[in-house]
PDB file of C-alpha atoms in Angstrom:
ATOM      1  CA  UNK J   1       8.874 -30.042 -29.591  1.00 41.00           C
ATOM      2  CA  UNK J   2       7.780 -26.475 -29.715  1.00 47.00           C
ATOM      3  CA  UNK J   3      10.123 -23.826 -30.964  1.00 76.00           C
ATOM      4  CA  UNK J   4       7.770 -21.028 -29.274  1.00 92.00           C
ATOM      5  CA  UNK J   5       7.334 -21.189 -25.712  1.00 97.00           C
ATOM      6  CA  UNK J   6       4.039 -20.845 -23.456  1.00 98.00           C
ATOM      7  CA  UNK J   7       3.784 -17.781 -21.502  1.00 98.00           C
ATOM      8  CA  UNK J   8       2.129 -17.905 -17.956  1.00 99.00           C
ATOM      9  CA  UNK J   9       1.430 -14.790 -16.421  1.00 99.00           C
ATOM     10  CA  UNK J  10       0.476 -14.473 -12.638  1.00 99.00           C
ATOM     11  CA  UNK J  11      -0.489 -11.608 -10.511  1.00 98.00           C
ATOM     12  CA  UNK J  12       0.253 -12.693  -7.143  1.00 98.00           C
ATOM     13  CA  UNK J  13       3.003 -14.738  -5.114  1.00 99.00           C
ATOM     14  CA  UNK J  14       0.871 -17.407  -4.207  1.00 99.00           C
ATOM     15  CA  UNK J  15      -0.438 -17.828  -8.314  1.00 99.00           C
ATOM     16  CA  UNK J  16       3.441 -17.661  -8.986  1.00 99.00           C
ATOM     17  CA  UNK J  17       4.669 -20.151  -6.856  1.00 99.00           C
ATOM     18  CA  UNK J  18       1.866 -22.209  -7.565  1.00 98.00           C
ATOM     19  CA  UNK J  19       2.567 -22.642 -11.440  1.00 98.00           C
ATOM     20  CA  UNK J  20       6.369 -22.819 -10.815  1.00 98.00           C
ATOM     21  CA  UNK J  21       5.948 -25.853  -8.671  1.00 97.00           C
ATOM     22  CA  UNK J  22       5.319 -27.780 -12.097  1.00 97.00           C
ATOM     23  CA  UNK J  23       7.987 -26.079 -13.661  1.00 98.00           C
ATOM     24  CA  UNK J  24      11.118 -28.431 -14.607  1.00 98.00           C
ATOM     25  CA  UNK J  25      14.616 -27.196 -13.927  1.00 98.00           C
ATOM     26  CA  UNK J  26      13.451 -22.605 -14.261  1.00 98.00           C
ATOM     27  CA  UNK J  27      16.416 -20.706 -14.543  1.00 98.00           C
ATOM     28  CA  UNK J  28      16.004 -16.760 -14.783  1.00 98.00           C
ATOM     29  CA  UNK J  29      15.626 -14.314 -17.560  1.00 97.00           C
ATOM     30  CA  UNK J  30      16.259 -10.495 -17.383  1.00 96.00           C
ATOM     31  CA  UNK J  31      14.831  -8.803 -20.184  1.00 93.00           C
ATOM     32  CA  UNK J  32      16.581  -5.669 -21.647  1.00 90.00           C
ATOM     33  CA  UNK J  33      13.384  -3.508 -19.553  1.00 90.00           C
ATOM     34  CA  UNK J  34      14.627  -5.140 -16.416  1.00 94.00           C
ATOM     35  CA  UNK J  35      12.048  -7.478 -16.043  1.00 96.00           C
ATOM     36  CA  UNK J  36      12.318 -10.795 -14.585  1.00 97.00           C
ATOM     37  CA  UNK J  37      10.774 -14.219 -16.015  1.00 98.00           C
ATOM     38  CA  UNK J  38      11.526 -17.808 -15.086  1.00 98.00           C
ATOM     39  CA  UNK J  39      12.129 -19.751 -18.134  1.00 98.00           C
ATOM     40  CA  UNK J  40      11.350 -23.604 -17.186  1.00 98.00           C
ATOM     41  CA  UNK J  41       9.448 -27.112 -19.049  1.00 98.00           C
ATOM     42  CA  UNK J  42       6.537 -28.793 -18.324  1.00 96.00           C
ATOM     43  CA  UNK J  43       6.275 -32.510 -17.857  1.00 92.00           C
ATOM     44  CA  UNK J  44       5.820 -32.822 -21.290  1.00 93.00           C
ATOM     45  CA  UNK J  45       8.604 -31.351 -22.044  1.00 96.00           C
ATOM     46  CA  UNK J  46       7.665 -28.265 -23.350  1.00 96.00           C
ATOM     47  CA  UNK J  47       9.010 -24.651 -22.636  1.00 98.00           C
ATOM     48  CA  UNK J  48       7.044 -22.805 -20.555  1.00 98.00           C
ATOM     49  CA  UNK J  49       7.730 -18.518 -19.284  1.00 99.00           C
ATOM     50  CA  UNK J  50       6.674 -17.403 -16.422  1.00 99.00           C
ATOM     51  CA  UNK J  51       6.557 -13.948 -15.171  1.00 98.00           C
ATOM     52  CA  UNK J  52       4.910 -11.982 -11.962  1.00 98.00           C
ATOM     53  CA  UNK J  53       3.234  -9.203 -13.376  1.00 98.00           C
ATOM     54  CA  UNK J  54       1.427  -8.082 -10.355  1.00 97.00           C
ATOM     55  CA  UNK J  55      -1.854  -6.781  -9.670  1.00 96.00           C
ATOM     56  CA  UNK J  56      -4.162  -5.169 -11.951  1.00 97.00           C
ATOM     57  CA  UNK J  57      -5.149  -4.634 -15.821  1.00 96.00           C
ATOM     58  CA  UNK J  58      -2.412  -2.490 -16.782  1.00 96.00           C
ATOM     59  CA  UNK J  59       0.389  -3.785 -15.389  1.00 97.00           C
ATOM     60  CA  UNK J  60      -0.660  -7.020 -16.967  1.00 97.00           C
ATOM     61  CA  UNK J  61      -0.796  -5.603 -20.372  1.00 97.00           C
ATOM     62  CA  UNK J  62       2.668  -3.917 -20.042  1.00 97.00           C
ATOM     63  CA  UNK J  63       4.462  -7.394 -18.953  1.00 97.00           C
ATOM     64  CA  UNK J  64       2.161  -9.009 -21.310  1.00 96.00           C
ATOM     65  CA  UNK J  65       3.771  -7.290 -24.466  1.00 95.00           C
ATOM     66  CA  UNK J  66       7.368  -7.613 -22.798  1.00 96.00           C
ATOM     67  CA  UNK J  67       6.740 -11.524 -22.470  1.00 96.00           C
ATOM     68  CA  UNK J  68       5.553 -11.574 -26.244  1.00 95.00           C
ATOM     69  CA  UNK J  69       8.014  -9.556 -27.649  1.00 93.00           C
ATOM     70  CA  UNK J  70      10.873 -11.062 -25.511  1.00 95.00           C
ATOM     71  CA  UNK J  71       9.973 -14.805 -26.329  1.00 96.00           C
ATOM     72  CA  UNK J  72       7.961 -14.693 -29.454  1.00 95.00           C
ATOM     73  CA  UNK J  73       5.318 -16.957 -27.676  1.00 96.00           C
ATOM     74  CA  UNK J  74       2.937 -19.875 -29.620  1.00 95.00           C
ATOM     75  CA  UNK J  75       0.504 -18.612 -26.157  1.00 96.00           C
ATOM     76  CA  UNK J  76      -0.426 -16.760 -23.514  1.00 97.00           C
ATOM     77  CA  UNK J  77      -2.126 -17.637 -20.468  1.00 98.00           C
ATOM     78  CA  UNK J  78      -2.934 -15.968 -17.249  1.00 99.00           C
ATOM     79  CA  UNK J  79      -3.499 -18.209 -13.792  1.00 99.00           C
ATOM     80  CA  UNK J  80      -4.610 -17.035 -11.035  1.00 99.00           C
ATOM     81  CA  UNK J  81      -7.586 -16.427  -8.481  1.00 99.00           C
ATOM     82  CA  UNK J  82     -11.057 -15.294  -8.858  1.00 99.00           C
ATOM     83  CA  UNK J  83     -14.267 -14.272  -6.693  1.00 98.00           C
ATOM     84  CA  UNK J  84     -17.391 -16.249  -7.712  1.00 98.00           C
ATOM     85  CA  UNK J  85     -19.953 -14.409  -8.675  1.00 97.00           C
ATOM     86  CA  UNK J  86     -22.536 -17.218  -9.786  1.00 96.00           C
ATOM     87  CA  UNK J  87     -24.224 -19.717  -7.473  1.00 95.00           C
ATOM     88  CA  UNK J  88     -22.946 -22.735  -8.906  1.00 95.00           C
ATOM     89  CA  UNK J  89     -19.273 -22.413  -8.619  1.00 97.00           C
ATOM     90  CA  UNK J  90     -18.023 -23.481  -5.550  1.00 96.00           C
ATOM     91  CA  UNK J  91     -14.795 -22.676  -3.790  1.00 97.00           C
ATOM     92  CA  UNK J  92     -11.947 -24.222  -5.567  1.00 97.00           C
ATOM     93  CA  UNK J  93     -13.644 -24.546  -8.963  1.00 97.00           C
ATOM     94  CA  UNK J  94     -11.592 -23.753 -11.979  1.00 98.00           C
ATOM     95  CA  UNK J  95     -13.293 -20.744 -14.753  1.00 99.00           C
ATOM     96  CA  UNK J  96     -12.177 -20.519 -18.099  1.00 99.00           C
ATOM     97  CA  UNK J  97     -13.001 -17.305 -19.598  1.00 98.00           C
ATOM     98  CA  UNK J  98     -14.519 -17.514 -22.687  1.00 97.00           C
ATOM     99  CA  UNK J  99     -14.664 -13.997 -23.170  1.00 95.00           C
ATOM    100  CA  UNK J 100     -13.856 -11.070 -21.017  1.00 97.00           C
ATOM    101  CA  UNK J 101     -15.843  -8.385 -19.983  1.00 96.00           C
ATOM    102  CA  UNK J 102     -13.647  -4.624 -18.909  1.00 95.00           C
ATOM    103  CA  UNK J 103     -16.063  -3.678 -17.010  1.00 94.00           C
ATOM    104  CA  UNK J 104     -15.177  -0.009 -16.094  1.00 89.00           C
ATOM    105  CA  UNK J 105     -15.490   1.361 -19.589  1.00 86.00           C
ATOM    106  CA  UNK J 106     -18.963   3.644 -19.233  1.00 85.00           C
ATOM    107  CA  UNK J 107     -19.740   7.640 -19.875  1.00 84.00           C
ATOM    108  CA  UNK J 108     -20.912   9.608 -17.159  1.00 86.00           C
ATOM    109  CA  UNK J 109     -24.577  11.497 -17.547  1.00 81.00           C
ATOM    110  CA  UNK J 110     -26.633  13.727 -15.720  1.00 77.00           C
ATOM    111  CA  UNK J 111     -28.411  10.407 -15.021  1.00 79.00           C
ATOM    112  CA  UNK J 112     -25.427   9.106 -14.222  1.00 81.00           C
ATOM    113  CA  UNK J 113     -22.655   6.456 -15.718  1.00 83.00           C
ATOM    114  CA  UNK J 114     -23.832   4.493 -18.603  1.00 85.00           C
ATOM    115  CA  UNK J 115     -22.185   0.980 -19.536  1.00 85.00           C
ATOM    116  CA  UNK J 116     -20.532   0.744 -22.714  1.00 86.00           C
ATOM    117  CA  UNK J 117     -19.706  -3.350 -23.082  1.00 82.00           C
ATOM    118  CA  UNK J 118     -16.882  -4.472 -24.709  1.00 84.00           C
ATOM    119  CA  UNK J 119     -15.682  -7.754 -25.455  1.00 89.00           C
ATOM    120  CA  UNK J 120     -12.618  -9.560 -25.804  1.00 90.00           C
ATOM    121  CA  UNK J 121     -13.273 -13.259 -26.371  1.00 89.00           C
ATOM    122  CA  UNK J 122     -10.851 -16.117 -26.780  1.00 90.00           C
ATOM    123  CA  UNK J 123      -9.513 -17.454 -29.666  1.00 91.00           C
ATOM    124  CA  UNK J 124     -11.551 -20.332 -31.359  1.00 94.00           C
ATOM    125  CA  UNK J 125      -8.762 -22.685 -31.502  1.00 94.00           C
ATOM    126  CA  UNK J 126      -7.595 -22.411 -28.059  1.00 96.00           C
ATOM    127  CA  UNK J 127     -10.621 -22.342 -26.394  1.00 96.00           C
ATOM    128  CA  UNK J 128     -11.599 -26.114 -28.250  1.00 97.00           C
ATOM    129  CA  UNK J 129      -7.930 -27.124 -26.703  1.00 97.00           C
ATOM    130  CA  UNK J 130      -9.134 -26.309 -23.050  1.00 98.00           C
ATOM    131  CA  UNK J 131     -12.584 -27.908 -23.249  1.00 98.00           C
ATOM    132  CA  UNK J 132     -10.703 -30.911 -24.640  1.00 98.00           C
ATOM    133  CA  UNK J 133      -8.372 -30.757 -21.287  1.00 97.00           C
ATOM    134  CA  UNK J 134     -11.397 -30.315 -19.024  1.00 97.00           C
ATOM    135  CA  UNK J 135     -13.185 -33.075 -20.682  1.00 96.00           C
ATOM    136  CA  UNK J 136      -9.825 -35.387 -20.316  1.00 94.00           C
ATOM    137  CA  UNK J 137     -10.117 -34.785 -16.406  1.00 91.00           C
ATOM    138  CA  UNK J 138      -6.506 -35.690 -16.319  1.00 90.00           C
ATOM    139  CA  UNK J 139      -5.295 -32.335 -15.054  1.00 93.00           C
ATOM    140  CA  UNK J 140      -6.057 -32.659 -12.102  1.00 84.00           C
ATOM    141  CA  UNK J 141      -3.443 -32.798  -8.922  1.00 72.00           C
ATOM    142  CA  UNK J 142      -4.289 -36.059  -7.159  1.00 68.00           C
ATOM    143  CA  UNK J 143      -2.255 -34.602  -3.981  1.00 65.00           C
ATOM    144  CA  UNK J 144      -5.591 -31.797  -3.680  1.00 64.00           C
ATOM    145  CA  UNK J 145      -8.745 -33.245  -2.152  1.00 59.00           C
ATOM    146  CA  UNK J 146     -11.856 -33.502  -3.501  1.00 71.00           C
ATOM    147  CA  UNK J 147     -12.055 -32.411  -7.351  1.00 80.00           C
ATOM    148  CA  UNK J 148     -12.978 -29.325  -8.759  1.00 92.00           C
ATOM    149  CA  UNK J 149     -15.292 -28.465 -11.282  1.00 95.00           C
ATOM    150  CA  UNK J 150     -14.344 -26.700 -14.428  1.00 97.00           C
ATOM    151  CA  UNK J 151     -16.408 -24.137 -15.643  1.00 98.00           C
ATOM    152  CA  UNK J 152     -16.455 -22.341 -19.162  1.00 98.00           C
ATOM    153  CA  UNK J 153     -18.217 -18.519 -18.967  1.00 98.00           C
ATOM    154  CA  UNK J 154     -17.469 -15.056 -19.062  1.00 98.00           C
ATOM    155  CA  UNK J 155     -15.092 -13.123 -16.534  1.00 98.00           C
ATOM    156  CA  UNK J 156     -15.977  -9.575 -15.724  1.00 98.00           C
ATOM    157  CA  UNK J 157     -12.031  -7.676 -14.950  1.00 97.00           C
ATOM    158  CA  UNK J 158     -11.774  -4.378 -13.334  1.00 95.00           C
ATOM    159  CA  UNK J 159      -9.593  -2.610 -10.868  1.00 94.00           C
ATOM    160  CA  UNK J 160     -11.725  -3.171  -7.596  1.00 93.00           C
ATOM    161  CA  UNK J 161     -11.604  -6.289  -5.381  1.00 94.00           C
ATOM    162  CA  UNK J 162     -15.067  -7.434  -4.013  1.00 95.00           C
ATOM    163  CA  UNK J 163     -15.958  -7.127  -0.371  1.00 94.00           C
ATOM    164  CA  UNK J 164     -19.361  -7.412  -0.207  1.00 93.00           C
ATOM    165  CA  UNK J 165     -21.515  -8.709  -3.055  1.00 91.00           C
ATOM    166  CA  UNK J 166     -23.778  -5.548  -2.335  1.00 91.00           C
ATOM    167  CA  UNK J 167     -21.718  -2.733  -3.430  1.00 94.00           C
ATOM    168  CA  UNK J 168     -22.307  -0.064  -6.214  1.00 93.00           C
ATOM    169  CA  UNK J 169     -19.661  -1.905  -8.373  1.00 93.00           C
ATOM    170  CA  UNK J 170     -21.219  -5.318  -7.563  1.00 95.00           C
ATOM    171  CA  UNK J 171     -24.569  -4.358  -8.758  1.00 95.00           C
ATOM    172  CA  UNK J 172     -22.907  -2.596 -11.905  1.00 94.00           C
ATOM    173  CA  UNK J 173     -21.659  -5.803 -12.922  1.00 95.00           C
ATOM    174  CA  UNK J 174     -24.792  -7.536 -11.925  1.00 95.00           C
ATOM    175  CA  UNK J 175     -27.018  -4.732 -14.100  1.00 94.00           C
ATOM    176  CA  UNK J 176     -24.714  -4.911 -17.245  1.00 94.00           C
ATOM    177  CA  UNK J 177     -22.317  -8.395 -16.991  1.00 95.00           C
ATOM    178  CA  UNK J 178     -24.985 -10.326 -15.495  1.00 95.00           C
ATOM    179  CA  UNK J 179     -23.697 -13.659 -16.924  1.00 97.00           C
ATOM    180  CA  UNK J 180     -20.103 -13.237 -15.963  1.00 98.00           C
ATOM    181  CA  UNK J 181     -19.390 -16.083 -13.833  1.00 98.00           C
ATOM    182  CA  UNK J 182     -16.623 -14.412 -11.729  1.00 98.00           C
ATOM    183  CA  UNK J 183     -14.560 -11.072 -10.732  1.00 98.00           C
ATOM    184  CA  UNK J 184     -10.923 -10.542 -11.387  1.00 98.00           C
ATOM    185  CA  UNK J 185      -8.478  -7.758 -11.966  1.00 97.00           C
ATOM    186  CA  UNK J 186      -5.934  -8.596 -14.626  1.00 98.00           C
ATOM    187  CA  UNK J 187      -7.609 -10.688 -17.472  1.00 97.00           C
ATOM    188  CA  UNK J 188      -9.136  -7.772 -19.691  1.00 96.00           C
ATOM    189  CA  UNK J 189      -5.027  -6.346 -19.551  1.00 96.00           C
ATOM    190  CA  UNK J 190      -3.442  -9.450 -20.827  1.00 95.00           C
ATOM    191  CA  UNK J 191      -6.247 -10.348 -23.276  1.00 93.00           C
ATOM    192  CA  UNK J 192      -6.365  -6.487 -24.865  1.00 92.00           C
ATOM    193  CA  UNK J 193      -2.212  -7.172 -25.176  1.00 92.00           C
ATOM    194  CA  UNK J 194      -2.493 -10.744 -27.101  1.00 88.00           C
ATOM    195  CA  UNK J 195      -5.277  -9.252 -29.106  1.00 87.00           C
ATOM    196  CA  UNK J 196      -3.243  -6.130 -30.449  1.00 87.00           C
ATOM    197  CA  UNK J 197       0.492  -8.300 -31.128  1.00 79.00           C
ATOM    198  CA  UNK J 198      -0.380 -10.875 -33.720  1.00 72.00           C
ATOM    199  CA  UNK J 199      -4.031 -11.647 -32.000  1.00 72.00           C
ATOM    200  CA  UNK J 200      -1.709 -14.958 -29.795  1.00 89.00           C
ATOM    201  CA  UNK J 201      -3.766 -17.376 -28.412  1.00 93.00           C
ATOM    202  CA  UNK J 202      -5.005 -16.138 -24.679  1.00 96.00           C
ATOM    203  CA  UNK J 203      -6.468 -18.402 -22.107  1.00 98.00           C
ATOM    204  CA  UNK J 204      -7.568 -16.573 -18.969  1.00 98.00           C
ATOM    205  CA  UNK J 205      -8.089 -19.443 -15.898  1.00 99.00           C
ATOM    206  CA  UNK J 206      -9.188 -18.950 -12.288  1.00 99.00           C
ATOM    207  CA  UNK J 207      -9.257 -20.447  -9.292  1.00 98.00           C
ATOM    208  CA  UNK J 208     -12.385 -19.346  -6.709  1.00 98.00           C
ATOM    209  CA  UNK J 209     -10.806 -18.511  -4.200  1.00 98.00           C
ATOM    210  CA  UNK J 210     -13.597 -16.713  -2.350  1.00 98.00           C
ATOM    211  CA  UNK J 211     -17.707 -15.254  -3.553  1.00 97.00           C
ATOM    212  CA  UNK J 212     -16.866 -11.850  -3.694  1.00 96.00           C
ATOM    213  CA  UNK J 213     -18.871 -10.831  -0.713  1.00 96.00           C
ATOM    214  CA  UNK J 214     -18.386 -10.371   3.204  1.00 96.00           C
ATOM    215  CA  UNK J 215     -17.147 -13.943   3.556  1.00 97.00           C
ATOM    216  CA  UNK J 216     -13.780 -13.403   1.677  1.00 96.00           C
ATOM    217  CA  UNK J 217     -11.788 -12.864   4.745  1.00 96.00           C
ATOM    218  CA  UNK J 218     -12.949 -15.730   6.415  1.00 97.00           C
ATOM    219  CA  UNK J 219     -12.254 -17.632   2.798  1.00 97.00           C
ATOM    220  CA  UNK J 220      -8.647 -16.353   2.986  1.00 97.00           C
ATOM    221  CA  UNK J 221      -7.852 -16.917   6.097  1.00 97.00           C
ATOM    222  CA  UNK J 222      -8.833 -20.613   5.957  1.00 97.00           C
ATOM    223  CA  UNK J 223      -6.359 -20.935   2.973  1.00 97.00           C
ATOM    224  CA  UNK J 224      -8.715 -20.908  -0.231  1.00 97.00           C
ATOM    225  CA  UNK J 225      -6.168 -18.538  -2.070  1.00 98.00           C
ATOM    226  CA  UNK J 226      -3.425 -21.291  -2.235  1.00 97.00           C
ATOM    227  CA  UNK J 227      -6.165 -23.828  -3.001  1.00 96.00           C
ATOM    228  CA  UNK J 228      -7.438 -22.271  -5.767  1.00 97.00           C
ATOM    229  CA  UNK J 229      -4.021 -20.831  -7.262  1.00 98.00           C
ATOM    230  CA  UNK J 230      -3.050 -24.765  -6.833  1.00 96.00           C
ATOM    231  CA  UNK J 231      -6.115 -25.476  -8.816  1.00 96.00           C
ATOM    232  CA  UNK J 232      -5.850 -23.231 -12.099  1.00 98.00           C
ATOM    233  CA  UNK J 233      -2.065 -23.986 -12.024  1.00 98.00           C
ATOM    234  CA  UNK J 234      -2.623 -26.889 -12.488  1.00 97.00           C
ATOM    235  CA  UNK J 235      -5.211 -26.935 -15.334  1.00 98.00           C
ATOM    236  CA  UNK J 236      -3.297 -24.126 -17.083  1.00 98.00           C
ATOM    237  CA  UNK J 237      -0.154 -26.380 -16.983  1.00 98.00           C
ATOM    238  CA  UNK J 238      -1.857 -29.037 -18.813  1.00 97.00           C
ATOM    239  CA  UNK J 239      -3.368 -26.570 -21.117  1.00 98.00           C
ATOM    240  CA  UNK J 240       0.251 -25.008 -22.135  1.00 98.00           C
ATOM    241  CA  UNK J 241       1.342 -28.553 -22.722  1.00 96.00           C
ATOM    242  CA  UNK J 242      -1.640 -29.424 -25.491  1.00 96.00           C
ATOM    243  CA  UNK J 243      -1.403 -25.696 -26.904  1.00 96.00           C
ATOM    244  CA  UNK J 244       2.143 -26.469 -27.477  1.00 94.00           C
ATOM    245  CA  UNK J 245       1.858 -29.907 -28.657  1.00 91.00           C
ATOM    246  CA  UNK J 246      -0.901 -28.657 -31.065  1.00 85.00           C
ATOM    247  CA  UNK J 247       1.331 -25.985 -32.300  1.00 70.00           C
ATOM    248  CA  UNK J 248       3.968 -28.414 -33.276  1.00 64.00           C
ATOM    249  CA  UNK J 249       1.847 -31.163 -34.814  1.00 60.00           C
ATOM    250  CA  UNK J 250       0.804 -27.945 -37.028  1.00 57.00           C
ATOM    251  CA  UNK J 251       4.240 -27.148 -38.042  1.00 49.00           C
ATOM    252  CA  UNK J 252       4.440 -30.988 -38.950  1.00 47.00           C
ATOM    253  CA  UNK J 253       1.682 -31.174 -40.993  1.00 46.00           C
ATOM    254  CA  UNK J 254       2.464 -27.706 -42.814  1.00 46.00           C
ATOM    255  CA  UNK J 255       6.110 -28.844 -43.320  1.00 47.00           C
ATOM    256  CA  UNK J 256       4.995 -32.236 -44.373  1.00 51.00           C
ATOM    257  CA  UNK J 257       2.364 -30.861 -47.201  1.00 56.00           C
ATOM    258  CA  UNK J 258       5.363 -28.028 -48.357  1.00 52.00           C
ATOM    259  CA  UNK J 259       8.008 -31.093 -48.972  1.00 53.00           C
ATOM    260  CA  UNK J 260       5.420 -32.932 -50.880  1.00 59.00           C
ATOM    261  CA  UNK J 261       4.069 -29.610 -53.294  1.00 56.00           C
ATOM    262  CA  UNK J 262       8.130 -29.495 -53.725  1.00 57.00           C
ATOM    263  CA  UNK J 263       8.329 -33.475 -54.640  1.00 60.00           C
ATOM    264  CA  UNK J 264       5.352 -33.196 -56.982  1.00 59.00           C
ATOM    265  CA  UNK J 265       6.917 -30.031 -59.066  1.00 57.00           C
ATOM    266  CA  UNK J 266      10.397 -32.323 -59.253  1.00 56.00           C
ATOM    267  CA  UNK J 267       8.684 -34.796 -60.908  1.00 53.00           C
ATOM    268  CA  UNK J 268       6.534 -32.741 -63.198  1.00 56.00           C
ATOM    269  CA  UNK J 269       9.790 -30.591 -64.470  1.00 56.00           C
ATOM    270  CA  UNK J 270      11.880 -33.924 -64.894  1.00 49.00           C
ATOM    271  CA  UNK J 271      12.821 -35.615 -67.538  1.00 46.00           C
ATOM    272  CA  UNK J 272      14.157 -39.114 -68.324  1.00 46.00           C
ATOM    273  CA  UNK J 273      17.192 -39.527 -70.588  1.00 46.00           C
ATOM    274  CA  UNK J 274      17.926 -42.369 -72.719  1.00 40.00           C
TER     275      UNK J 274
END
């Protein structure tokens, strides 16, 4: 088992209470900043943190950096809901980010703002782990009908949530992130926060919950929040367990090759009396 825990990150009460449904026996942590995490294990027996960070880049970041320098974490991952932005996904798919786009960053000219992309893309390692879990299929909560779809692309994160898929931010993204696959508000904070302590593993996954247009209301109302919150749960569940089952086959296998480097030198120093 896993000395370093998994840390799950959620903005909302629904994504919270969604992941802590697969929690095992969570008790509470208060952190010496006052901030409150449920410390819990998976199914596979694994120890898992999870915090509400609330909404929004920044406030993600902050809790971010508590989480990682509270519990020392082997990753990070963020679960939570997304507006589809792409006409493929369908409500209740699952999106891994492969990379994030923060897509506020620009300069403002006479002839108006100018983009200036930036990137922050996941880790190699972790991002083979969750196509291996969404090739497996077995993450999936047989209690949900039908089966969602999960989908690997980038996520474009700002500060804005999406009303109507005609707006002036809508057709920013559109103009300059025109392959992100959804919207969001909190995975360019958490992702910028594993990146600058010890560049952790960081998995950002979504739930559609609605298509970022005039139809989210209607999406909400008819419960596609706790559907899709349900749905990266419980994806990013499964994913914590393999990212913590890979970390500690790694600490095998490095502990295994260090006793036999020590073995060899014993023998070659020895010598045999007679």
């Amino acid at each position: 088992m896993s000395t370093s825990p998994v840390v799950i990150l959620t903005a909302l009460d629904v994504e919270y209470e969604a992941v802590r449904a697969h929690l095992i026996g969570p008790r509470s942590y208060r952190s010496v900043t006052d901030t409150e995490f449920e410390v819990g294990r998976t199914a596979g027996g694994h120890q898992v943190v999870l915090a509400l960070a609330g909404r929004g880049n920044q406030a993600v970041a902050v809790i971010g950096e508590r989480a990682i320098n509270a519990f020392h974490p082997a990753a990070i991952l963020f679960s939570g809901i997304a507006g589809g932005i792409q006409p493929q996904l369908s409500l209740g798919d699952v999106v891994v980010a492969t990379h994030v786009y923060p897509y506020h960053g620009a300069t403002s000219a006479g002839s108006g703002l100018q983009a200036r992309p930036h990137t922050l893309q996941i880790q190699h390692g972790a991002d083979q782990v969750a196509h291996r879990v969404a090739r497996a299929g077995t993450w999936a909560n047989p209690k949900l009908s039908g089966r969602p779809t999960v989908r690997f692309g980038p996520i474009a994160a700002g500060e804005v949530v999406h009303y109507a898929s005609e707006s002036d931010q809508m057709r920013w993204i559109r103009q300059h992130y025109n392959d992100a696959v959804a919207v969001e508000t909190e995975g360019a904070g958490i992702a910028q926060a594993a990146h600058l302590t010890r560049s952790l593993p960081v998995v950002v996954i979504r739930g559609i919950s609605d298509l970022a247009d005039d139809t989210k209301q209607a999406t909400d109302r008819a419960g596609w929040q706790a559907v899709a919150a349900a749905n990266a749960a419980a994806f990013t569940l499964t994913l914590a367990d393999e990212l913590a089952r890979r970390r500690t086959d790694r600490s095998a296998i490095s502990e295994e090759r260090s006793m036999n480097l020590s073995n060899k030198n014993i023998a070659k120093n020895s010598t045999v009396g007679i």
